[in-house]
Amino acid sequence: QSTGTAPASIKPLNVALPAVWVKSPDVTINTVKATGGENIGIKITANNVHLQNVDVSKFQYGIHVESCSGSEIVSSNIHNNTKDGIYLKKASGYLLEGSKSVNNDANGISLVTSTNGQITGSTISKNKKGIELSSSSTGNTIQNNQLISNNYQAISLATCSGNIINNNQITGSGKEAIL
């Protein structure tokens, strides 16, 4: 397992690429701030990557996890991105815990064909939608979160089944709380 502490701030050198792209498995990234770019703040395409205390803002996608398992995003702040704060596509066995996804122009968190993961103890607020599950995302547990003042739904379940939604505090949704 690799562990690293990066400089206080990372800005992308090539706006067409992610500021940080993790392609190797079993990596821990702790205490990183990534700001500003046209693409993705942190992209994960490897198994068992652990992000802790990261702050990601002003990208299209704050954190993009794709085609991997065992990713963890803990105690992190993802905010002010022009699309989704956290985007998980074909991710399995992930954990999103104690984090904030705030003021993103699209979804705070998107799950696309993602399975058997957990979103817990997090604050998702002031996004277009709070959490959106789509494309047969199944076996996910969404519990003990605060979903506050999202413009449309706090939680949207499009073409999904077999997910557990438990003990979430939902306030100030612009439309339906759960759809």
Tab-separated table of C-alpha atoms in Angstrom:
chain	number	residue	atom	x	y	z
A	1	GLN	CA	0.000	0.000	0.000
A	2	SER	CA	1.209	3.474	-0.878
A	3	THR	CA	0.603	6.460	1.354
A	4	GLY	CA	1.310	10.053	0.440
A	5	THR	CA	0.827	13.568	1.665
A	6	ALA	CA	0.725	16.112	-1.118
A	7	PRO	CA	1.471	19.828	-1.056
A	8	ALA	CA	-1.217	22.071	0.395
A	9	SER	CA	-2.709	22.768	-3.030
A	10	ILE	CA	-2.802	21.104	-6.459
A	11	LYS	CA	-3.794	22.855	-9.669
A	12	PRO	CA	-3.955	20.945	-12.959
A	13	LEU	CA	-1.137	21.535	-15.450
A	14	ASN	CA	-3.183	20.210	-18.377
A	15	VAL	CA	-6.859	21.154	-18.140
A	16	ALA	CA	-7.856	18.196	-20.352
A	17	LEU	CA	-6.637	15.716	-17.702
A	18	PRO	CA	-7.639	15.227	-14.060
A	19	ALA	CA	-5.592	17.161	-11.497
A	20	VAL	CA	-4.988	13.793	-9.730
A	21	TRP	CA	-5.502	10.444	-11.479
A	22	VAL	CA	-5.061	7.301	-9.372
A	23	LYS	CA	-4.423	4.298	-11.647
A	24	SER	CA	-2.605	2.042	-9.147
A	25	PRO	CA	-4.428	-0.028	-6.495
A	26	ASP	CA	-4.040	0.192	-2.730
A	27	VAL	CA	-3.252	3.914	-2.499
A	28	THR	CA	-4.089	6.324	0.339
A	29	ILE	CA	-4.255	10.056	-0.296
A	30	ASN	CA	-4.564	12.232	2.789
A	31	THR	CA	-4.964	16.004	3.164
A	32	VAL	CA	-4.986	17.324	-0.403
A	33	LYS	CA	-6.632	20.421	-1.833
A	34	ALA	CA	-7.334	20.456	-5.581
A	35	THR	CA	-8.805	23.620	-7.082
A	36	GLY	CA	-9.815	24.780	-10.529
A	37	GLY	CA	-9.784	23.032	-13.858
A	38	GLU	CA	-12.000	22.153	-16.766
A	39	ASN	CA	-12.216	18.411	-16.247
A	40	ILE	CA	-11.955	16.288	-13.071
A	41	GLY	CA	-10.395	17.086	-9.704
A	42	ILE	CA	-9.567	13.505	-8.622
A	43	LYS	CA	-10.164	10.483	-10.862
A	44	ILE	CA	-9.942	6.933	-9.483
A	45	THR	CA	-9.708	3.923	-11.807
A	46	ALA	CA	-8.007	1.454	-9.437
A	47	ASN	CA	-9.209	-0.774	-6.599
A	48	ASN	CA	-8.901	0.026	-2.895
A	49	VAL	CA	-8.095	3.733	-3.105
A	50	HIS	CA	-8.642	5.680	0.131
A	51	LEU	CA	-9.153	9.469	0.054
A	52	GLN	CA	-9.249	11.253	3.395
A	53	ASN	CA	-9.437	14.968	4.197
A	54	VAL	CA	-9.451	16.051	0.570
A	55	ASP	CA	-10.950	19.351	-0.581
A	56	VAL	CA	-11.945	19.486	-4.252
A	57	SER	CA	-13.587	22.476	-5.961
A	58	LYS	CA	-14.085	24.356	-9.222
A	59	PHE	CA	-13.832	21.426	-11.657
A	60	GLN	CA	-16.545	19.849	-13.817
A	61	TYR	CA	-16.551	16.723	-11.629
A	62	GLY	CA	-15.003	16.941	-8.179
A	63	ILE	CA	-14.260	13.224	-7.694
A	64	HIS	CA	-14.876	10.639	-10.442
A	65	VAL	CA	-14.650	6.937	-9.500
A	66	GLU	CA	-15.005	4.465	-12.379
A	67	SER	CA	-14.870	0.690	-12.891
A	68	CYS	CA	-13.260	-0.229	-9.587
A	69	SER	CA	-14.054	-1.564	-6.110
A	70	GLY	CA	-13.214	-0.738	-2.535
A	71	SER	CA	-12.857	3.046	-2.948
A	72	GLU	CA	-13.258	5.141	0.193
A	73	ILE	CA	-13.916	8.872	0.463
A	74	VAL	CA	-13.797	9.928	4.110
A	75	SER	CA	-13.998	13.312	5.876
A	76	SER	CA	-13.722	15.216	2.613
A	77	ASN	CA	-15.220	18.413	1.200
A	78	ILE	CA	-16.319	18.470	-2.447
A	79	HIS	CA	-17.889	21.755	-3.496
A	80	ASN	CA	-18.583	24.328	-6.206
A	81	ASN	CA	-18.091	22.036	-9.220
A	82	THR	CA	-19.923	22.712	-12.498
A	83	LYS	CA	-21.308	19.155	-12.774
A	84	ASP	CA	-21.383	16.455	-10.058
A	85	GLY	CA	-19.516	16.685	-6.787
A	86	ILE	CA	-18.926	12.913	-6.594
A	87	TYR	CA	-19.587	10.655	-9.591
A	88	LEU	CA	-19.389	6.868	-9.175
A	89	LYS	CA	-19.780	4.778	-12.350
A	90	LYS	CA	-19.538	0.980	-12.211
A	91	ALA	CA	-18.122	1.241	-8.700
A	92	SER	CA	-18.706	-1.516	-6.150
A	93	GLY	CA	-18.056	-1.913	-2.451
A	94	TYR	CA	-17.339	1.799	-2.028
A	95	LEU	CA	-17.639	3.855	1.177
A	96	LEU	CA	-18.481	7.551	1.339
A	97	GLU	CA	-18.428	8.626	4.971
A	98	GLY	CA	-18.454	11.862	6.945
A	99	SER	CA	-18.018	14.031	3.871
A	100	LYS	CA	-19.683	17.106	2.376
A	101	SER	CA	-20.882	17.591	-1.194
A	102	VAL	CA	-22.149	21.165	-1.419
A	103	ASN	CA	-23.023	23.769	-4.081
A	104	ASN	CA	-22.397	21.571	-7.120
A	105	ASP	CA	-24.325	22.573	-10.260
A	106	ALA	CA	-25.655	19.039	-10.955
A	107	ASN	CA	-25.812	16.239	-8.364
A	108	GLY	CA	-24.078	16.176	-5.032
A	109	ILE	CA	-23.502	12.433	-5.545
A	110	SER	CA	-24.297	10.333	-8.652
A	111	LEU	CA	-24.329	6.538	-8.695
A	112	VAL	CA	-24.425	5.037	-12.191
A	113	THR	CA	-24.500	1.221	-12.339
A	114	SER	CA	-22.827	1.197	-8.916
A	115	THR	CA	-23.431	-1.590	-6.412
A	116	ASN	CA	-23.053	-2.659	-2.794
A	117	GLY	CA	-21.711	0.611	-1.431
A	118	GLN	CA	-22.458	2.884	1.497
A	119	ILE	CA	-23.099	6.607	1.835
A	120	THR	CA	-23.246	7.443	5.530
A	121	GLY	CA	-22.857	10.342	7.929
A	122	SER	CA	-22.450	12.895	5.150
A	123	THR	CA	-23.952	16.291	4.322
A	124	ILE	CA	-25.279	16.807	0.811
A	125	SER	CA	-26.676	20.293	0.307
A	126	LYS	CA	-27.440	23.053	-2.184
A	127	ASN	CA	-26.990	20.887	-5.298
A	128	LYS	CA	-29.425	20.414	-8.204
A	129	LYS	CA	-30.200	16.940	-6.782
A	130	GLY	CA	-28.752	15.540	-3.591
A	131	ILE	CA	-28.078	11.876	-4.441
A	132	GLU	CA	-29.102	10.293	-7.741
A	133	LEU	CA	-29.025	6.529	-8.306
A	134	SER	CA	-29.515	5.376	-11.903
A	135	SER	CA	-28.837	2.613	-14.419
A	136	SER	CA	-29.612	-0.342	-12.168
A	137	SER	CA	-27.533	0.744	-9.179
A	138	THR	CA	-28.408	-1.900	-6.554
A	139	GLY	CA	-27.455	-3.041	-3.070
A	140	ASN	CA	-26.442	0.446	-1.895
A	141	THR	CA	-27.094	1.747	1.609
A	142	ILE	CA	-27.788	5.448	2.135
A	143	GLN	CA	-28.158	6.207	5.839
A	144	ASN	CA	-27.615	8.786	8.552
A	145	ASN	CA	-27.030	11.637	6.090
A	146	GLN	CA	-28.231	15.222	6.048
A	147	LEU	CA	-29.751	16.273	2.708
A	148	ILE	CA	-30.432	19.994	2.917
A	149	SER	CA	-31.849	22.516	0.405
A	150	ASN	CA	-31.211	20.577	-2.803
A	151	ASN	CA	-33.072	22.205	-5.718
A	152	TYR	CA	-34.978	19.118	-6.912
A	153	GLN	CA	-35.002	15.748	-5.145
A	154	ALA	CA	-32.950	14.981	-2.071
A	155	ILE	CA	-32.702	11.350	-3.290
A	156	SER	CA	-33.633	10.226	-6.800
A	157	LEU	CA	-33.960	6.523	-7.640
A	158	ALA	CA	-34.165	6.204	-11.421
A	159	THR	CA	-34.335	2.625	-12.791
A	160	CYS	CA	-32.998	1.200	-9.512
A	161	SER	CA	-34.133	-1.323	-6.929
A	162	GLY	CA	-32.792	-3.181	-3.914
A	163	ASN	CA	-31.256	-0.143	-2.198
A	164	ILE	CA	-31.641	0.705	1.492
A	165	ILE	CA	-32.477	4.280	2.469
A	166	ASN	CA	-32.566	4.671	6.242
A	167	ASN	CA	-32.537	7.445	8.856
A	168	ASN	CA	-31.651	10.392	6.600
A	169	GLN	CA	-32.579	13.944	7.568
A	170	ILE	CA	-34.143	15.678	4.551
A	171	THR	CA	-35.028	19.374	4.728
A	172	GLY	CA	-35.807	22.086	2.200
A	173	SER	CA	-35.901	20.031	-1.009
A	174	GLY	CA	-37.202	22.128	-3.898
A	175	LYS	CA	-39.467	19.329	-5.148
A	176	GLU	CA	-39.854	15.746	-3.897
A	177	ALA	CA	-37.815	14.535	-0.946
A	178	ILE	CA	-37.414	11.037	-2.437
A	179	LEU	CA	-38.435	10.166	-5.997
